[in-house]
Every structure is written in structure tokens, then in C-alpha cells.
Coordinates of C-alpha atoms and ligand atoms in Angstrom, one line a residue:
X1 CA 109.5 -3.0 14.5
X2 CA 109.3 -0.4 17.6
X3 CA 111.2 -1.3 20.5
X4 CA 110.0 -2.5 23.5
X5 CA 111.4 -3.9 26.2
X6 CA 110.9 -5.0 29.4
X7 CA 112.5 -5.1 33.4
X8 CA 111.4 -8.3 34.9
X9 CA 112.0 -8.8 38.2
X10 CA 110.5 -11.5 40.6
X11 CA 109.5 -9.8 44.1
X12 CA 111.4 -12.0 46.5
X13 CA 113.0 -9.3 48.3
X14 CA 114.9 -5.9 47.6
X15 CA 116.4 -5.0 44.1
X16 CA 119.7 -5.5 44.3
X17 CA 122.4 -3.4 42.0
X18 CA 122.7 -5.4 39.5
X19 CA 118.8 -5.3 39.3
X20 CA 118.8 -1.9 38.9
X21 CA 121.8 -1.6 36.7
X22 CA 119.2 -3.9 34.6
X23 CA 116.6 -1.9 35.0
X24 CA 119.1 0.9 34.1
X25 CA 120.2 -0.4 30.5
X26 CA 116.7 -1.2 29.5
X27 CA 115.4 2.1 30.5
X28 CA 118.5 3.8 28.5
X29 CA 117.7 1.2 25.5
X30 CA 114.1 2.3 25.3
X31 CA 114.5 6.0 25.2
X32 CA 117.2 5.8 22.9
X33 CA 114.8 4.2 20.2
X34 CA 111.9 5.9 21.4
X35 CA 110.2 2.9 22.5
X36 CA 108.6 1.3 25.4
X37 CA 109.9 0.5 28.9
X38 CA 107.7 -2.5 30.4
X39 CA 107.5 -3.0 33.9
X40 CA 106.6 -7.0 34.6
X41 CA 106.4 -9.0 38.0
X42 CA 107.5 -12.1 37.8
X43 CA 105.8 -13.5 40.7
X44 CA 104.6 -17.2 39.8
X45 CA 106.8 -18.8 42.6
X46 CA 104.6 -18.2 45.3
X47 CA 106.8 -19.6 48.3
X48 CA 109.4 -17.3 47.3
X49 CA 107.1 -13.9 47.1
X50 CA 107.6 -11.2 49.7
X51 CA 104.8 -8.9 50.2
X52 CA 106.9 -5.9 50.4
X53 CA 108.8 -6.5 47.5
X54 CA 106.5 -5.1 44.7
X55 CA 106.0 -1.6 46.4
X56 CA 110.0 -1.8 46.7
X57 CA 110.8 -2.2 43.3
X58 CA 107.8 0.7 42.3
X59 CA 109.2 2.8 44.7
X60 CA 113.1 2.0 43.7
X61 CA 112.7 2.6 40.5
X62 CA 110.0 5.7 41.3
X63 CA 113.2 7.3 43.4
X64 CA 115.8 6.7 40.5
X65 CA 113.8 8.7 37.8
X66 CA 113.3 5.6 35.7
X67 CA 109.7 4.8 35.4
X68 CA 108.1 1.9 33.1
X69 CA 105.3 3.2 30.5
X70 CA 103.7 -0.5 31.5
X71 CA 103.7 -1.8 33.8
X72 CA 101.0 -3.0 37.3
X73 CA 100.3 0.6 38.3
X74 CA 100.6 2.0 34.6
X75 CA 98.2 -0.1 32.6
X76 CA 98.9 -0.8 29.2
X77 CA 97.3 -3.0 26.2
X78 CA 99.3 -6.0 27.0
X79 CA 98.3 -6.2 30.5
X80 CA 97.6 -8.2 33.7
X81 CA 101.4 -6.9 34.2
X82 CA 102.1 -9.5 36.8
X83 CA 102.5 -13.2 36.4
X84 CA 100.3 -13.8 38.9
X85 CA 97.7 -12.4 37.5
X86 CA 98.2 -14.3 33.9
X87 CA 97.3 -18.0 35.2
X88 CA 94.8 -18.7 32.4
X89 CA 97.0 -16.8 29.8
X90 CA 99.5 -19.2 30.2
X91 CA 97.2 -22.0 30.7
X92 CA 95.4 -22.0 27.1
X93 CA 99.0 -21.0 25.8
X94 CA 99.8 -24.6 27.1
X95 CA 97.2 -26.2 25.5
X96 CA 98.4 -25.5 22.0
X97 CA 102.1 -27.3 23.0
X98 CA 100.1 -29.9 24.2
X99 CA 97.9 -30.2 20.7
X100 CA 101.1 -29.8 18.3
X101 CA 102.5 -32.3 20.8
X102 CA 105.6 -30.3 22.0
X103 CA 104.3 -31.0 25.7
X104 CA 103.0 -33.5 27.3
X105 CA 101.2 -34.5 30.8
X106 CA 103.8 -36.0 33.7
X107 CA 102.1 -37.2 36.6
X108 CA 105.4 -39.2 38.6
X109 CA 105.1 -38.1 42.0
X110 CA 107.7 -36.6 43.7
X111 CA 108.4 -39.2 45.7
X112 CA 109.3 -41.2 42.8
X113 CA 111.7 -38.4 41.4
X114 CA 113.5 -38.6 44.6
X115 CA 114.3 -42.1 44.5
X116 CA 115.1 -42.3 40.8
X117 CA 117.3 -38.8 41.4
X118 CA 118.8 -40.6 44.4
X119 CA 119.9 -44.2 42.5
X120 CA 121.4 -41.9 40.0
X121 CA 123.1 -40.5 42.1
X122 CA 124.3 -43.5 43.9
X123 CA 126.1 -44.6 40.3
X124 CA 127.4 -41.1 39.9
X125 CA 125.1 -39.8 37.5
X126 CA 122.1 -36.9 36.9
X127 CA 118.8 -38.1 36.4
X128 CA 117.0 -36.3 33.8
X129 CA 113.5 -36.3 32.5
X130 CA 114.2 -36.6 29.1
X131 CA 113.7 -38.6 25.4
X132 CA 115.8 -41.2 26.8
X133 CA 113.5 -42.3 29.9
X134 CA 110.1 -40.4 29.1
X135 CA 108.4 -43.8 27.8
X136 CA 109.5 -45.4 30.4
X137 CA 108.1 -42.8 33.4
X138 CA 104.3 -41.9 33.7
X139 CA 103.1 -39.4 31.4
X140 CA 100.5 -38.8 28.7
X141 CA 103.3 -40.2 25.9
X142 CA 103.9 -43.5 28.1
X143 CA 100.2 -44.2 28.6
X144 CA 97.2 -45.2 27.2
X145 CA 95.0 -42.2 26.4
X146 CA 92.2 -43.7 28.6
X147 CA 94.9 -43.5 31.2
X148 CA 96.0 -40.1 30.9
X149 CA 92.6 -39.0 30.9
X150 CA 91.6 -40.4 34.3
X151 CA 94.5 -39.2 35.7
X152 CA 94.5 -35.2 34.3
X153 CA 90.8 -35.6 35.9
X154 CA 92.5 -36.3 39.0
X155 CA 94.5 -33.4 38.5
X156 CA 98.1 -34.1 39.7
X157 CA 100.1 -33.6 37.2
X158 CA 102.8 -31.4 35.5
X159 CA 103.4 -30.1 32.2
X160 CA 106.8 -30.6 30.5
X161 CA 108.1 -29.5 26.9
X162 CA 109.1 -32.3 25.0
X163 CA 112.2 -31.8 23.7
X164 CA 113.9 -34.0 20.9
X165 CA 116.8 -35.6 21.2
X166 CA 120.0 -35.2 18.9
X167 CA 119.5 -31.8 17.8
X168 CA 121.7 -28.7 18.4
X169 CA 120.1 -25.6 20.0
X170 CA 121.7 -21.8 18.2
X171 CA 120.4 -18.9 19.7
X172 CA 122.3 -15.3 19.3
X173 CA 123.4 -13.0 22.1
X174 CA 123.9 -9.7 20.8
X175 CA 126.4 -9.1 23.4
X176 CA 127.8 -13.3 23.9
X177 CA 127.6 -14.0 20.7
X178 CA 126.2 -17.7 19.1
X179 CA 125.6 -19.9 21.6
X180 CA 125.0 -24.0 20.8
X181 CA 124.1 -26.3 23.4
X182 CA 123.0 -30.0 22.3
X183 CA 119.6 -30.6 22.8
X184 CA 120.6 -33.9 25.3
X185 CA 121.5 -31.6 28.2
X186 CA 118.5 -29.8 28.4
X187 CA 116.1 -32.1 30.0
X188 CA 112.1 -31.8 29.6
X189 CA 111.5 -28.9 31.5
X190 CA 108.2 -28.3 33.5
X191 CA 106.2 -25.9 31.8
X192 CA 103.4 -26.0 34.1
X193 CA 103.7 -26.7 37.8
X194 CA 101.7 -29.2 39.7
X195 CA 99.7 -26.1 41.8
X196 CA 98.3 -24.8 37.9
X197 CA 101.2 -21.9 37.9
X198 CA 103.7 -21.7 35.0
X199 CA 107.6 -22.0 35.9
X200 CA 109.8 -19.0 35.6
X201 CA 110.8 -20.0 32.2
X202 CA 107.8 -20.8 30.6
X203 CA 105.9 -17.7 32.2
X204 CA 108.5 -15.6 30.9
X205 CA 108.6 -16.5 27.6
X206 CA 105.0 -16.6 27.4
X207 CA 105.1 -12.7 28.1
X208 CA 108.1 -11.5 26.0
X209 CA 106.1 -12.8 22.9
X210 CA 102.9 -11.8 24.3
X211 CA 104.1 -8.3 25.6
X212 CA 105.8 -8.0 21.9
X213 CA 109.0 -7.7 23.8
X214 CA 111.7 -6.5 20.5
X215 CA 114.9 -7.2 22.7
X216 CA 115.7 -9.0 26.4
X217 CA 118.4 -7.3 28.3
X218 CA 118.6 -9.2 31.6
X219 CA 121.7 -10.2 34.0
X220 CA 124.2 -12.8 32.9
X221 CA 122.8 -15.3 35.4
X222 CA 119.9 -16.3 33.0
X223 CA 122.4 -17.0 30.1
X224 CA 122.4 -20.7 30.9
X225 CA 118.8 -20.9 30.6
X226 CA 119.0 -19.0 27.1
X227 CA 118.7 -22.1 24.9
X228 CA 116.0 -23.4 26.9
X229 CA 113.8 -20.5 26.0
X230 CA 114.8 -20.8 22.5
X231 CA 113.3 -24.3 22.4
X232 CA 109.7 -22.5 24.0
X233 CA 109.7 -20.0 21.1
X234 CA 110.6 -22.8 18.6
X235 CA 107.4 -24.9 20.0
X236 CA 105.3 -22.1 19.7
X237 CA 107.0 -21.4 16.5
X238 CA 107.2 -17.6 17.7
X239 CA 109.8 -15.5 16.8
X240 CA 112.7 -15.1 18.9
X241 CA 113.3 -11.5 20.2
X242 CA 116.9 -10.3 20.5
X243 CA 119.2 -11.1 23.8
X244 CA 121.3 -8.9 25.7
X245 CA 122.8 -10.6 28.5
X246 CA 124.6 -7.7 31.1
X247 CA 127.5 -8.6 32.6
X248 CA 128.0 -9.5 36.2
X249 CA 128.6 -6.8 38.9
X250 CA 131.5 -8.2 41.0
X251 CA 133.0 -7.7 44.6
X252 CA 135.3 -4.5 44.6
X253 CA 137.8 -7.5 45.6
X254 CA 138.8 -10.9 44.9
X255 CA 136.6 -12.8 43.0
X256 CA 132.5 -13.7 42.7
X257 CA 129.1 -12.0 42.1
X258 CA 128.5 -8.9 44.8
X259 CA 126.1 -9.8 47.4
X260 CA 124.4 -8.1 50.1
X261 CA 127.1 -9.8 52.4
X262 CA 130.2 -8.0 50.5
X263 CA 128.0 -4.8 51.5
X264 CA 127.4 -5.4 55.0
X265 CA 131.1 -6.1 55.8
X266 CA 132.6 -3.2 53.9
X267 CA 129.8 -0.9 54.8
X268 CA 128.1 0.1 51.9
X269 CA 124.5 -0.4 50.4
X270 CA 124.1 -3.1 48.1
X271 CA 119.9 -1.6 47.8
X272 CA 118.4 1.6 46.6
X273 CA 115.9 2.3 49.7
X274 CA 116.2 0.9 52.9
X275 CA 115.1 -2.5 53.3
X276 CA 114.7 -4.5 56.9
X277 CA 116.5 -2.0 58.6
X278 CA 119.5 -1.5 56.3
X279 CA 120.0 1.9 54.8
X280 CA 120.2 1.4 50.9
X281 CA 121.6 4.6 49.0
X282 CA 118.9 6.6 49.5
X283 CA 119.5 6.9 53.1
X284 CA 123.4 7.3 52.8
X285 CA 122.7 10.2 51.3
X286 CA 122.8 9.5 47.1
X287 CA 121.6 11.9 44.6
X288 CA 119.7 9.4 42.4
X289 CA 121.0 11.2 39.6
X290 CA 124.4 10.2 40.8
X291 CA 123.7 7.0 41.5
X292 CA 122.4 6.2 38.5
X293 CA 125.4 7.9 36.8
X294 CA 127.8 5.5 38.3
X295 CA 125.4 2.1 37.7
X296 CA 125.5 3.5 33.8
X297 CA 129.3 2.4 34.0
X298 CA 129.2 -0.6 35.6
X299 CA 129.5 -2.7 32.3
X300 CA 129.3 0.0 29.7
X301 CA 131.1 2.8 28.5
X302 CA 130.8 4.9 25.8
X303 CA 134.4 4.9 24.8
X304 CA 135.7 8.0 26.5
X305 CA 137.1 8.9 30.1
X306 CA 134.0 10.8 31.3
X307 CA 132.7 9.6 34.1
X308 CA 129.8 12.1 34.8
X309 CA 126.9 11.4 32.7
X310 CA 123.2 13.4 33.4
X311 CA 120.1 10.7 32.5
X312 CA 119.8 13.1 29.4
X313 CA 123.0 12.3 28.3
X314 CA 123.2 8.7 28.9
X315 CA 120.2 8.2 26.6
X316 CA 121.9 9.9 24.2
X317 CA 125.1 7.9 24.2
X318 CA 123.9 4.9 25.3
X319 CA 124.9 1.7 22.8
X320 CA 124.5 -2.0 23.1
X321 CA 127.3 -2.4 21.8
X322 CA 129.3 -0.7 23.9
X323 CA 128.7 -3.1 26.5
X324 CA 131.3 -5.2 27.9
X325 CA 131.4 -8.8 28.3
X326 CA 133.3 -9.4 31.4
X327 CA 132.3 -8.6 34.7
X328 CA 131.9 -5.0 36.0
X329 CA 133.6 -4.3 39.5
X330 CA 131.9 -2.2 42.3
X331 CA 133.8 0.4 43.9
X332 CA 132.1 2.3 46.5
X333 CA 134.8 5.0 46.5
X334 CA 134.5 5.6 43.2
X335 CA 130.6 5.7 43.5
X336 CA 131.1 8.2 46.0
X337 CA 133.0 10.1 44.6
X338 CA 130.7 10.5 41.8
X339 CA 128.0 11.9 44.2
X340 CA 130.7 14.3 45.5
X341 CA 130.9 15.4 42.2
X342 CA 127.3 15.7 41.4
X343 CA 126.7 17.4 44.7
X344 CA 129.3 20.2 44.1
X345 CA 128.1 21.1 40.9
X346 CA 124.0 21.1 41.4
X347 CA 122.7 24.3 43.2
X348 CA 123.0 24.2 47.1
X349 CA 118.9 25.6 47.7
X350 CA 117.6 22.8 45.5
X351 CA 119.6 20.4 47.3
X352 CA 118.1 21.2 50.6
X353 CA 114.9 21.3 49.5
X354 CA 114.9 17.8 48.0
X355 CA 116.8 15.8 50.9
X356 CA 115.4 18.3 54.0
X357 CA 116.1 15.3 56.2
X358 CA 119.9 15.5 56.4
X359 CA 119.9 18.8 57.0
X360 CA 117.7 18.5 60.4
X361 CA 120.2 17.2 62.0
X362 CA 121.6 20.2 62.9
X363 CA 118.6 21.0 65.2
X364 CA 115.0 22.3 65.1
X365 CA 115.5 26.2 65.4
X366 CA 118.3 26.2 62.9
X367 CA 116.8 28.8 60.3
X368 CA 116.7 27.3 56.4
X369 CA 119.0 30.6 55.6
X370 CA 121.8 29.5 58.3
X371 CA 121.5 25.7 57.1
X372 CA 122.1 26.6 53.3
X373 CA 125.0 29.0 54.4
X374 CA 126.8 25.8 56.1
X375 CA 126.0 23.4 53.2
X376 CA 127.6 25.9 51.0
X377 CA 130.4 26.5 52.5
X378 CA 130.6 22.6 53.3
X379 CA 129.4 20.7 50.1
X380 CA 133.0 20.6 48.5
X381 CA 133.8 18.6 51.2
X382 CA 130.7 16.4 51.3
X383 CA 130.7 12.7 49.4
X384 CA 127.2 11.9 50.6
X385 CA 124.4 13.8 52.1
X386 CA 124.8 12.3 55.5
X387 CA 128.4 13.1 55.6
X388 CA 126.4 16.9 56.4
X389 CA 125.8 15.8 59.8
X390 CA 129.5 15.4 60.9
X391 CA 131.0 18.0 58.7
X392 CA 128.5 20.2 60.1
X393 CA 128.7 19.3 63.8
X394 CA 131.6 22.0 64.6
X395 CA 128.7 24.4 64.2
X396 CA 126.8 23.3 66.6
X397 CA 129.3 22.2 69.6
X398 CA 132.7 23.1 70.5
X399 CA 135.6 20.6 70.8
X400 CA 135.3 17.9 73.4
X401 CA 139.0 17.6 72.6
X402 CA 142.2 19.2 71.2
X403 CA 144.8 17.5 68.9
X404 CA 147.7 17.3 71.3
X405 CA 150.2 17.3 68.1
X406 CA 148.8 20.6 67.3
X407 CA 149.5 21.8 70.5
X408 CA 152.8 20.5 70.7
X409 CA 153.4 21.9 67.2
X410 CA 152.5 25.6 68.3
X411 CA 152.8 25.6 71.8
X412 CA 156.0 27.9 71.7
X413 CA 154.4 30.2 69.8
X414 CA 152.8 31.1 72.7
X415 CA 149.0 30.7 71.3
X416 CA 147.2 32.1 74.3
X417 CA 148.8 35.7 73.1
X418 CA 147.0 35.3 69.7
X419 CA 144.0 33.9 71.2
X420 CA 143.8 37.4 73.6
X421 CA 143.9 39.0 70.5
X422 CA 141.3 37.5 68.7
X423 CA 138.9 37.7 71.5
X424 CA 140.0 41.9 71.4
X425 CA 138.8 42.1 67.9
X426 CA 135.9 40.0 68.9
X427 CA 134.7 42.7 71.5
X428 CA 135.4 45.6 68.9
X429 CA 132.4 43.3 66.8
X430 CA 134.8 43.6 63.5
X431 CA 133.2 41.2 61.5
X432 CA 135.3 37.7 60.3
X433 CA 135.6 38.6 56.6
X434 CA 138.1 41.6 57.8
X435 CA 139.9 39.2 60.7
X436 CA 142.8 38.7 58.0
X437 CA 144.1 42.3 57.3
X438 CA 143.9 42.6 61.2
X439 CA 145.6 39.3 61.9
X440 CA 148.4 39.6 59.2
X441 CA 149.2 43.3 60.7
X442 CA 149.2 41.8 64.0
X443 CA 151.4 39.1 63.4
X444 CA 153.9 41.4 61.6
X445 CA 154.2 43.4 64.2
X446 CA 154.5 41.1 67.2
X447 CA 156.8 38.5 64.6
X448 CA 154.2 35.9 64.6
X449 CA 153.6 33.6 62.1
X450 CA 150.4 34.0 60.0
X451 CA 150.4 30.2 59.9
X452 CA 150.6 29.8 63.7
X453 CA 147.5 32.3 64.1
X454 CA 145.4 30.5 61.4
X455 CA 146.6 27.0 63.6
X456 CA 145.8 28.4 67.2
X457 CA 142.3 30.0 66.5
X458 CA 141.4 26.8 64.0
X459 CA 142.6 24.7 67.3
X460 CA 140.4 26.6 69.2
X461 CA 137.2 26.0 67.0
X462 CA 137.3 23.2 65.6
X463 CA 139.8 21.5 68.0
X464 CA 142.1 19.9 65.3
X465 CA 143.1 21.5 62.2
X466 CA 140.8 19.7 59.5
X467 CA 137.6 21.6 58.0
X468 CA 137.0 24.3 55.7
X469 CA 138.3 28.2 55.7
X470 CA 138.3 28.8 59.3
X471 CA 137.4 32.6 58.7
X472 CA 133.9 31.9 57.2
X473 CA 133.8 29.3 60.1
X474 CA 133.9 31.9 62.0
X475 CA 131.3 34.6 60.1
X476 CA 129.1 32.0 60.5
X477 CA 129.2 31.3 64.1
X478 CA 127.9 33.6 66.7
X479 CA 129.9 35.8 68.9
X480 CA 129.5 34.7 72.3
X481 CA 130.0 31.0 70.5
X482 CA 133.6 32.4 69.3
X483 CA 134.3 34.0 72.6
X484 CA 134.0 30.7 74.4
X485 CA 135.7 28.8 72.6
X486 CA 138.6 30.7 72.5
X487 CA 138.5 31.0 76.2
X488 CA 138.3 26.7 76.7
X489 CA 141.7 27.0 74.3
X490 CA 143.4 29.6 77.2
X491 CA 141.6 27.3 79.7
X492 CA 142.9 24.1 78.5
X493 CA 146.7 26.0 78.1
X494 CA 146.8 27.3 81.4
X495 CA 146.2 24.0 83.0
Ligands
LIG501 N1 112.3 -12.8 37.0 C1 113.7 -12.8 36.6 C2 114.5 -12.2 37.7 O1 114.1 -12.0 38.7 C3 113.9 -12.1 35.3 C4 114.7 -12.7 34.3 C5 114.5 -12.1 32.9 O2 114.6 -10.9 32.8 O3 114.1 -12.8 32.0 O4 115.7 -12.0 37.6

């Protein structure tokens, strides 16, 4: 049986992480065993759809390299590929439960739900639609088929799976294991809502079988409604596909699920692209390679302390059964750190040529050769793109301020002597890459530390001693820039 399998994710606003840590796995699966990756919208809960979304998730997943064969814009032989689309597939699918009598018509209003929900609850108990109470509420089983019939015409009614009591549901998780639920928690479960559209559950296992859909990798969170779906496929008598259930991405502290909240208040992006005016990763400045990289690890590993992995690669490794059961933390740092990583080793041109917008920040007339020679020599230093824009700023203005422990620290030293000096060389335009030789001879001779020189003409450009080699700092910057910042230094010591 060739694999297929699908990402199936319901447009109600950005994709989150763990969405595309999803979308990831399924991706990775599919390649692996050369079969099909099946984009599906699961858009049937039409209060709950936001315009935006679908682009969002095309575009997400467009940016991340990780494309469906199927999918709404890629049509394939098992399309409509969104739910919405599928109303009368899922309509005559319906009917057939409804002939073998695994569903039946429910026409209680919701008004009456309320109140029965309500006295239930009043005695401390659920009420459930189910074999125990079904004759005695108003549906096609309790009345008369004259009855029924007048009121389908009517046309207000749901449809709900009829589900027997006293059984045990078994259904296999490839990653959870057997799970067995008795059949007296679930209750009968609306198939069919009262505006024509299928629920989540029955849509969705509508399409799996439909869609020929060989395994279902999907987040933890739908776990609970795994036997459910079982008892669809068994009234279908379909086959069941195989589940993976993914593990759950938690805060990087303390305990729960990470939302968009954790994200916020730490500062980091929970979303790939931008979404209502938060950055996602994109705009911080993530290679996607990177990025997906690090989601790859976030509930898998392939048993070794790697922790860079090209797309290439990840295919190759990948195994279900190298995923973990317990929940996978998030750690921005580490994340970060990953992009550092990928940024240092992939080729500086290619970089600025694929993410041009960090790199305008350092002005219009900057020339492309002048804004590669600062990424190089900055990109060590760099753990996301837009980190450029600060690492970079000592390029384009001169201190504002000077670390007053660095003066302190030098200050007998008598900088301004070193600084005169500098500016001498300056004047006889001896270029920066032969400032050393000069400097060391200089110090020897007038018994001043090498250390103290590097210190007083870093203080100078930079204004504090962080940043890179302060001598290709200084081949890069222009002359007269040099010359007047050394001149603010002896300014700034006089007074
Ligand atoms: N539409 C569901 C979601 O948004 C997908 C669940 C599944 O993959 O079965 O998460």
C-alpha cells in the first residue's frame, strides 16, 4: 500500500508550532516512503473560519520548503481539497449510516438540550445523548416513521452515529500504543450539523478513507477523540488507517501546552509569518532551513547528539518510531542558536540575496559589496538575521556614549597618546590590515601595552569593548569616519 498522508489543518487563524512541527513529520514521513503529502482544509465550522488563514497556511508552509503534492492549489484525484467544498460528499456518505442504521435523525431543539444538560447538572451529572436516553428523546429511532418523515421535510434536524452500548472500543496508536475506551462514554455524536455541514469528526474521517489516507500523524490533542473515529470507520466498515499521535510542544518552563501567550511574554514567535502585526520567524530573521531543523527535534530524535539536520537529511533519518511520547519543550535559545549555526556555515552572498530586507537597514546608498563585507565579518556573531541591524550599527554611527569602566580601566595609560598616534598613521593612509606591526613597534618602544592600544582605539569606535576584530572594523570604515571618531575619544578625555 503506497503511503499517503495528509496535514489537516482548520483555518481559524495562524499555524501555530506545533502545527507546523505536524506538518513537519508528515512531510518527512511521506518522502521517506516516497509517497504522497496531502494538503486538506478543514474548514466545515464556519463561525470559526478566518479568511486569511488558508493563504497563511499556503504561504507558511510555501516559505518552509515543505509543499503538499495535494492539496487546494495542487489539484489531485481525490479532490475538492477543502471541507467546504465536500458538503454532498459527506452528505450521501451519510445516507449509507443511516440505511445500515448506524445513524439516525435527532431533531430535539436546542433549547431542549439546555434544559435536560442543565437538570443534569443540577444532580451532578453529564447528560449524554446516548443508548440509554435515545428512545426516550426525539429522533427517527423514537418515532413513528410517518413522524420522522414530516419532520426531515421540515428540515431541522441532526445526524448522530448510533453507537451501541456495552462494547469496548481498541484502536492502535503506533506511537501510544492500544487504547480501549468503553463504548458508554462516548455518547452519539453528531455526524451531521443542523446547517447540512459535517462535524470535524465525521468530515475528517470521511476524507482520510476517501483521500486513501495509509497513516494519520496529527498533535496529541486529538488522541481523546481517537476511539470515536474508530467507531466511524467501523460503521462504514472501512478500514482503519494507522495513527500517529505527536507529542505536545510545551512552555520552555513550568508546566502546559505553549501558546501564543508564552511567546508574547518571553519575546519569541510562536508563528512562521507575521500574523496581525506580530512578527513570526520569518521576520525575526529565521533561515527556514533552520527552523525547520530545530521543529524536526521537537519530539523526535534520531538517536544521536546531532542537532543540525539539512531537510535532505531529515528524510533520510527520519523514523516513527523514534518519536517520543512525552511532551517536547521549546527553547528559544536553543532554536536560535541553531540558526546561528546554520547562518555561519551557509555562504554569506546567498544569504543576502535571499533575505535583502535585513540588510537595508543599513541605508540606501550602502553598495551590495560593502553590505556583504560587514555580514562577513559579522555573521559569527549573528543568531538571527535581524540581529544584522544592531551588530551592524557601529558602521554606520559613532558612539553616542563611552563605557566609563573602560575608561577608568585605561585612563592611566594615558589613551589620548595612542589615539595621536593612530590618527598619524591615519594621515600617512597606511591601510588597517598593516595597523598591527605599526602598533606593536609603537607600543614597544613607548612601553605601552598592546592590550591598552587595542582597548583605547576599540573605545574610540565602537565606544565599549564588545564587537568583532577592531582592525577589520577599521578597513572597513572610511578615513575621515576613523579620524573623527578618534578625535570625539580626545574630546571626550580632555573634558
Ligand atoms: N482540523 C484538525 C486541526 O485543525 C486536524 C486534526 C487531524 O489532523 O485529524 O487540528
Amino acid at each position: 500500500m503506497s503511503v499517503r498522508v495528509r496535514f489537516a489543518p482548520s483555518p481559524t487563524g495562524a499555524l501555530h508550532i506545533g502545527g507546523l512541527r505536524t506538518a513537519l513529520f508528515n512531510y518527512l514521513y511521506a518522502k521517506k516512503h516516497n509517497g504522497s503529502f496531502i494538503l486538506r482544509i478543514e474548514d466545515t465550522d464556519q463561525n470559526r473560519k478566518v479568511d486569511a488563514a488558508e493563504d497563511y497556511i499556503l504561504n507558511s508552509l510555501k516559505w518552509l520548503g515543505i509543499e503538499p503534492e495535494e492539496g487546494p492549489q495542487k489539484k489531485g484525484d481525490f479532490g475538492p481539497y477543502k471541507q467546504s467544498e465536500r458538503k454532498e460528499i459527506y452528505t450521501g456518505e451519510v445516507v449509507k449510516l443511516i440505511k445500515t442504521g448506524k445513524a439516525y435523525y435527532a431533531f430535539d431543539s436546542g433549547e431542549a438540550l439546555a434544559e435536560l444538560r442543565k437538570e443534569h447538572e443540577k444532580k451532578g451529572e453529564t447528560f449524554k445523548y446516548s443508548a440509554l436516553n435515545r428512545n426516550g428523546l426525539l429522533n427517527s429511532l423514537s418515532l413513528s416513521e410517518k413522524e420522522t418523515t414530516e419532520k426531515i421535510k421540515k428540515g431541522n434536524y441532526v445526524i448522530r452515529l448510533k453507537v451501541e452500548a456495552g462494547t469496548t472500543i481498541s484502536i492502535a496508536d503506533k506511537i501510544r500504543g492500544e487504547i480501549n475506551v468503553h463504548s458508554d462514554e462516548i455518547d452519539d455524536k453528531i455526524l451531521i450539523k443542523g446547517d447540512g455541514m459535517p462535524t470535524y469528526h465525521f468530515a475528517n474521517v470521511v476524507d482520510d478513507h476517501l483521500m486513501k489516507i495509509s497513516h494519520v500523524i496529527r498533535g496529541e490533542e486529538w488522541l481523546p477523540s481517537l476511539p470515536l473515529h474508530r467507531l466511524i470507520y467501523d460503521a462504514f466498515d472501512w478500514p482503519v488507517p494507522q495513527f500517529l499521535h505527536l507529542p505536545l510542544i510545551l512552555k520552555p518552563k513550568g508546566k502546559g501546552k505553549l501558546s501564543k501567550r508564552d511567546g508574547d511574554q518571553l519575546g519569541f514567535p510562536v508563528y512562521p509569518l507575521e500574523w496581525e502585526n506580530s512578527k513570526g520567524f520569518k521576520e525575526r530573521g529565521f533561515l527556514p532551513e533552520a527552523l525547520l531543523s530545530y521543529l524536526s527535534l521537537l519530539g523526535w530524535n534520531p538517536g544521536s547528539e546531532k542537532e543540525i539536520f539539512e531537510l535532505k537529511e531529515l528524510i533520510h533519518l527520519f523514523e516513527v518510531e523514534k518519536i517520543q511520547k512525552g511532551g517536547a519543550r521549546f527553547d528559544f535559545d536553543k532554536a536560535r542558536w541553531v540558526n546561528h549555526k546554520f547562518l555561519a556555515n551557509s555562504d554569506s552572498k546567498l544569504i543576502l540575496e535571499r533575505f535583502p530586507s535585513f540588510f537595508n537597514v543599513v541605508g540606501a546608498n550602502v553598495s551590495e559589496k560593502r553590505k556583504l563585507s560587514i555580514y562577513g565579518l559579522l555573521k559569527e556573531r549573528l543568531f538571527l538575521l535581524e540581529d544584522f541591524k544592531s551588530e551592524a550599527s557601529l558602521f554606520f554611527s559613532d558612539p553616542i556614549s563611552y563605557d566609563e569602566k573602560v575608561i577608568k580601566k585605561i585612563q592611566d595609560r594615558k589613551p589620548k597618546k595612542v589615539l595621536n598616534f593612530i590618527i598619524q598613521i591615519l594621515e600617512k593612509n597606511i591601510p588597517a590590515s598593516n595597523w598591527k606591526k605599526q602598533l606593536q613597534s609603537w607600543g614597544e618602544k613607548e612601553e605601552f601595552p598592546f592590550s591598552v592600544i587595542m582597548q583605547s582605539l576599540r573605545l574610540a569606535i565602537v565606544g565599549n569593548l564588545s564587537g568583532p576584530d577592531i582592525l577589520v572594523v577599521c578597513g572597513l570604515l572610511e578615513k575621515e569616519v576613523i579620524l573623527k571618531r578618534l578625535k570625539k575619544l580626545i574630546n571626550y578625555l580632555n573634558n
